[in-house]
mmCIF file of C-alpha atoms in Angstrom:
data_model
loop_
_atom_site.group_PDB
_atom_site.id
_atom_site.type_symbol
_atom_site.label_atom_id
_atom_site.label_comp_id
_atom_site.label_asym_id
_atom_site.label_seq_id
_atom_site.Cartn_x
_atom_site.Cartn_y
_atom_site.Cartn_z
ATOM 1 C CA MET P 223 20.474 -46.109 0.618
ATOM 2 C CA ARG P 224 17.200 -44.969 2.171
ATOM 3 C CA LEU P 225 18.900 -42.111 4.086
ATOM 4 C CA PHE P 226 20.489 -41.032 0.697
ATOM 5 C CA GLN P 227 17.038 -41.026 -0.933
ATOM 6 C CA SER P 228 15.477 -39.244 1.952
ATOM 7 C CA LEU P 229 18.160 -36.502 1.923
ATOM 8 C CA LEU P 230 17.808 -36.247 -1.941
ATOM 9 C CA ILE P 231 14.164 -35.791 -1.677
ATOM 10 C CA THR P 232 14.270 -33.301 1.253
ATOM 11 C CA GLY P 233 16.911 -31.336 -0.743
ATOM 12 C CA CYS P 234 14.936 -31.210 -3.911
ATOM 13 C CA CYS P 235 11.818 -30.046 -2.044
ATOM 14 C CA ALA P 236 13.814 -27.323 -0.117
ATOM 15 C CA PHE P 237 15.368 -26.245 -3.371
ATOM 16 C CA ALA P 238 11.829 -26.056 -5.193
ATOM 17 C CA PHE P 239 10.419 -24.210 -2.104
ATOM 18 C CA THR P 240 13.244 -21.727 -2.265
ATOM 19 C CA LEU P 241 12.673 -21.092 -6.034
ATOM 20 C CA HIS P 242 8.942 -20.588 -5.496
ATOM 21 C CA ALA P 243 9.604 -18.240 -2.603
ATOM 22 C CA GLN P 244 11.992 -16.124 -4.809
ATOM 23 C CA ASN P 245 9.534 -16.011 -7.756
ATOM 24 C CA SER P 246 6.641 -14.961 -5.527
ATOM 25 C CA THR P 247 8.754 -12.204 -3.829
ATOM 26 C CA ASN P 248 9.957 -10.686 -6.971
ATOM 27 C CA ALA P 249 6.434 -10.540 -8.699
ATOM 28 C CA PRO P 250 4.739 -7.131 -8.235
ATOM 29 C CA ALA P 251 2.193 -7.103 -5.482
ATOM 30 C CA THR P 252 -0.414 -5.214 -7.264
ATOM 31 C CA GLU P 253 -2.789 -6.004 -10.161
ATOM 32 C CA ILE P 254 -2.006 -2.796 -11.912
ATOM 33 C CA GLU P 255 1.678 -3.260 -11.705
ATOM 34 C CA ASN P 256 1.300 -6.811 -13.107
ATOM 35 C CA PHE P 257 -0.940 -5.431 -15.758
ATOM 36 C CA GLU P 258 1.933 -3.030 -16.852
ATOM 37 C CA LEU P 259 4.243 -5.989 -17.296
ATOM 38 C CA GLN P 260 2.304 -7.154 -20.447
ATOM 39 C CA THR P 261 4.629 -7.961 -23.374
ATOM 40 C CA ASP P 262 4.054 -7.402 -27.030
ATOM 41 C CA ALA P 263 1.551 -4.639 -25.933
ATOM 42 C CA VAL P 264 1.576 -0.938 -25.853
ATOM 43 C CA ILE P 265 0.758 0.098 -22.223
ATOM 44 C CA VAL P 266 -0.190 3.732 -21.646
ATOM 45 C CA LYS P 267 0.178 5.031 -18.092
ATOM 46 C CA GLY P 268 -1.766 8.058 -17.119
ATOM 47 C CA TYR P 269 -1.390 10.083 -13.888
ATOM 48 C CA SER P 270 -3.132 12.894 -12.231
ATOM 49 C CA GLU P 271 -1.850 14.689 -9.165
ATOM 50 C CA VAL P 272 -4.238 14.752 -6.345
ATOM 51 C CA GLY P 273 -2.355 16.668 -3.730
ATOM 52 C CA THR P 274 0.587 16.675 -1.232
ATOM 53 C CA ILE P 275 1.268 16.895 2.386
ATOM 54 C CA SER P 276 4.463 18.341 4.033
ATOM 55 C CA THR P 277 5.708 16.120 6.783
ATOM 56 C CA ASP P 278 8.890 16.133 8.920
ATOM 57 C CA ALA P 279 10.201 13.219 6.850
ATOM 58 C CA GLY P 280 9.387 14.839 3.439
ATOM 59 C CA VAL P 281 6.467 15.474 1.181
ATOM 60 C CA VAL P 282 3.838 12.817 0.813
ATOM 61 C CA SER P 283 1.976 12.831 -2.514
ATOM 62 C CA VAL P 284 -1.250 11.101 -3.832
ATOM 63 C CA ARG P 285 -1.662 10.586 -7.458
ATOM 64 C CA CYS P 286 -4.521 8.844 -9.455
ATOM 65 C CA LYS P 287 -3.153 6.209 -12.051
ATOM 66 C CA GLN P 288 -4.758 4.470 -15.012
ATOM 67 C CA SER P 289 -2.843 1.893 -17.092
ATOM 68 C CA SER P 290 -4.471 0.817 -20.342
ATOM 69 C CA ASN P 291 -3.666 -1.472 -23.166
ATOM 70 C CA ALA P 292 -3.633 0.623 -26.331
ATOM 71 C CA ALA P 293 -4.769 -2.323 -28.559
ATOM 72 C CA THR P 294 -7.545 -3.809 -26.297
ATOM 73 C CA GLY P 295 -8.699 -0.689 -24.416
ATOM 74 C CA ARG P 296 -8.619 -2.758 -21.155
ATOM 75 C CA ALA P 297 -7.611 -0.578 -18.185
ATOM 76 C CA GLU P 298 -6.525 -0.794 -14.611
ATOM 77 C CA TYR P 299 -7.063 1.926 -12.009
ATOM 78 C CA GLY P 300 -5.305 2.705 -8.758
ATOM 79 C CA ILE P 301 -3.359 5.454 -6.990
ATOM 80 C CA THR P 302 0.272 6.041 -6.042
ATOM 81 C CA VAL P 303 1.348 7.302 -2.623
ATOM 82 C CA GLY P 304 4.862 8.763 -2.789
ATOM 83 C CA LEU P 305 7.450 10.126 -0.532
ATOM 84 C CA ALA P 306 10.112 12.662 -1.596
ATOM 85 C CA SER P 307 12.717 13.777 0.776
ATOM 86 C CA SER P 308 16.418 14.680 0.484
ATOM 87 C CA ASN P 309 17.352 10.948 1.051
ATOM 88 C CA THR P 310 14.469 9.091 -0.515
ATOM 89 C CA ARG P 311 12.221 9.350 -3.612
ATOM 90 C CA GLY P 312 9.724 6.485 -4.137
ATOM 91 C CA TYR P 313 6.231 5.486 -4.461
ATOM 92 C CA LEU P 314 3.974 2.547 -3.689
ATOM 93 C CA VAL P 315 0.876 1.599 -5.845
ATOM 94 C CA VAL P 316 -2.569 0.928 -4.400
ATOM 95 C CA ASP P 317 -4.977 -1.008 -6.563
ATOM 96 C CA TYR P 318 -8.536 0.524 -7.037
ATOM 97 C CA ASP P 319 -10.064 -2.406 -5.313
ATOM 98 C CA GLU P 320 -8.206 -1.760 -2.176
ATOM 99 C CA LEU P 321 -9.262 1.859 -1.921
ATOM 100 C CA GLU P 322 -12.505 1.258 -0.165
ATOM 101 C CA SER P 323 -10.637 -0.902 2.603
ATOM 102 C CA LEU P 324 -8.067 1.847 2.799
ATOM 103 C CA LEU P 325 -10.592 4.512 3.442
ATOM 104 C CA ASN P 326 -12.372 2.353 6.008
ATOM 105 C CA ALA P 327 -9.157 1.814 7.813
ATOM 106 C CA LEU P 328 -8.413 5.651 7.686
ATOM 107 C CA THR P 329 -11.887 6.341 9.119
ATOM 108 C CA PHE P 330 -11.213 3.735 11.894
ATOM 109 C CA PHE P 331 -7.845 5.320 12.831
ATOM 110 C CA ASN P 332 -9.159 8.826 12.735
ATOM 111 C CA ARG P 333 -11.771 7.718 15.351
ATOM 112 C CA ILE P 334 -9.641 5.355 17.329
ATOM 113 C CA THR P 335 -9.670 5.735 21.123
ATOM 114 C CA TYR P 336 -7.961 4.085 24.162
ATOM 115 C CA ASN P 337 -11.083 1.889 24.458
ATOM 116 C CA VAL P 338 -9.770 -0.093 21.293
ATOM 117 C CA THR P 339 -8.314 -2.563 23.781
ATOM 118 C CA PRO P 340 -8.579 -3.041 27.583
ATOM 119 C CA MET P 341 -4.559 -3.150 27.609
ATOM 120 C CA PRO P 342 -2.755 -0.137 28.566
ATOM 121 C CA SER P 343 -0.731 0.246 25.171
ATOM 122 C CA PHE P 344 -1.655 -0.703 21.578
ATOM 123 C CA ASP P 345 -0.526 -0.765 18.038
ATOM 124 C CA ALA P 346 -3.185 -0.939 15.283
ATOM 125 C CA ALA P 347 -2.184 -1.151 11.571
ATOM 126 C CA PHE P 348 -3.626 -1.662 8.057
ATOM 127 C CA THR P 349 -1.268 -2.641 5.191
ATOM 128 C CA THR P 350 -2.022 -2.704 1.510
ATOM 129 C CA LYS P 351 -0.648 -5.349 -0.967
ATOM 130 C CA SER P 352 2.273 -3.164 -1.921
ATOM 131 C CA GLY P 353 3.305 -2.445 1.635
ATOM 132 C CA LEU P 354 1.821 0.968 2.324
ATOM 133 C CA ARG P 355 1.089 0.783 6.087
ATOM 134 C CA ILE P 356 -1.273 3.113 8.316
ATOM 135 C CA SER P 357 -0.938 2.736 11.975
ATOM 136 C CA ALA P 358 -1.881 4.089 15.323
ATOM 137 C CA HIS P 359 0.155 3.683 18.463
ATOM 138 C CA SER P 360 -0.294 4.583 22.092
ATOM 139 C CA GLU P 361 1.937 3.856 25.144
ATOM 140 C CA ARG P 362 0.375 3.390 28.497
ATOM 141 C CA ARG P 363 -2.483 5.572 27.783
ATOM 142 C CA GLN P 364 -0.327 8.681 28.231
ATOM 143 C CA GLY P 365 -0.305 11.537 25.865
ATOM 144 C CA GLY P 366 -2.221 11.234 22.557
ATOM 145 C CA ILE P 367 -2.526 8.484 20.125
ATOM 146 C CA GLN P 368 0.152 8.695 17.301
ATOM 147 C CA SER P 369 -0.647 8.199 13.742
ATOM 148 C CA PHE P 370 1.907 6.964 11.205
ATOM 149 C CA LEU P 371 2.508 6.284 7.469
ATOM 150 C CA GLN P 372 5.022 3.778 6.464
ATOM 151 C CA PHE P 373 6.351 2.700 3.129
ATOM 152 C CA GLU P 374 7.196 -0.967 3.273
ATOM 153 C CA ASP P 375 10.295 -1.500 5.691
ATOM 154 C CA SER P 376 11.291 2.236 5.834
ATOM 155 C CA PRO P 377 10.964 4.214 9.077
ATOM 156 C CA ARG P 378 7.523 5.376 10.170
ATOM 157 C CA ILE P 379 6.460 8.827 9.233
ATOM 158 C CA SER P 380 4.621 10.550 12.213
ATOM 159 C CA LEU P 381 1.474 12.425 11.081
ATOM 160 C CA SER P 382 -0.391 15.102 13.072
ATOM 161 C CA SER P 383 -4.023 14.805 13.398
ATOM 162 C CA ASP P 384 -4.446 17.563 10.741
ATOM 163 C CA GLN P 385 -1.850 15.723 8.402
ATOM 164 C CA PHE P 386 -3.796 12.396 8.977
ATOM 165 C CA THR P 387 -7.076 14.181 8.086
ATOM 166 C CA GLN P 388 -5.535 15.679 4.988
ATOM 167 C CA PHE P 389 -4.144 12.419 3.872
ATOM 168 C CA GLN P 390 -7.620 10.735 4.295
ATOM 169 C CA SER P 391 -9.139 13.676 2.365
ATOM 170 C CA LEU P 392 -6.564 13.117 -0.466
ATOM 171 C CA ILE P 393 -7.483 9.272 -0.578
ATOM 172 C CA THR P 394 -11.214 10.240 -0.771
ATOM 173 C CA GLN P 395 -10.560 12.585 -3.599
ATOM 174 C CA ALA P 396 -8.488 10.128 -5.466
ATOM 175 C CA LYS P 397 -11.237 7.354 -5.191
ATOM 176 C CA SER P 398 -13.880 9.921 -6.402
ATOM 177 C CA THR P 399 -11.769 10.895 -9.351
ATOM 178 C CA LEU P 400 -11.253 7.229 -10.187
ATOM 179 C CA ASP P 401 -15.017 6.395 -9.786
ATOM 180 C CA GLY P 402 -15.678 9.165 -12.406
ATOM 181 C CA LEU P 403 -13.009 7.857 -14.732
ATOM 182 C CA LYS P 404 -14.338 4.332 -14.516
ATOM 183 C CA ASN P 405 -17.916 5.364 -15.199
ATOM 184 C CA LYS P 406 -16.792 7.386 -18.307
ATOM 185 C CA GLY P 407 -13.969 5.044 -19.442
ATOM 186 C CA SER P 408 -11.841 7.987 -19.849
ATOM 187 C CA THR P 409 -8.078 8.971 -19.103
ATOM 188 C CA PRO P 410 -7.048 11.032 -16.178
#
């Protein structure tokens, strides 16, 4: 009898954990995406193109984003980073409150050297809540340090140093635009 009770309790706990894991992975990762899921409300989504970068994998775009509740006037801000290629079209959202950390990471990667570790090879990465990943890689201190952009689990996109600097500039411009909008309380 005790064995049956133990198995029953274990099974129920495992089932509850599985349900919790499924619910948490299906929920949007960002605040702005969760804000947009409001029901019984008119949500207005505004966008403003910041710029694009052409890469071997396709065109990477950066856009400012504001979502607001028409009845209450409450607004959430962020950016989208998109990839458009012959095979893929998609974007990831980055909340406004992540932009400062993202810019700090981009500055770090733009200045990274082999001295980041005493080991002969390294990988360094920064990932946003939505899965946008910026990384640097070096193999046995040979050649240059490679920079990458990755959308969740998709293949990494190699960025030249000029493309990386251009991407950093687009994120800086987007944050500056959003800072101005937040201070004015206007739409993009």
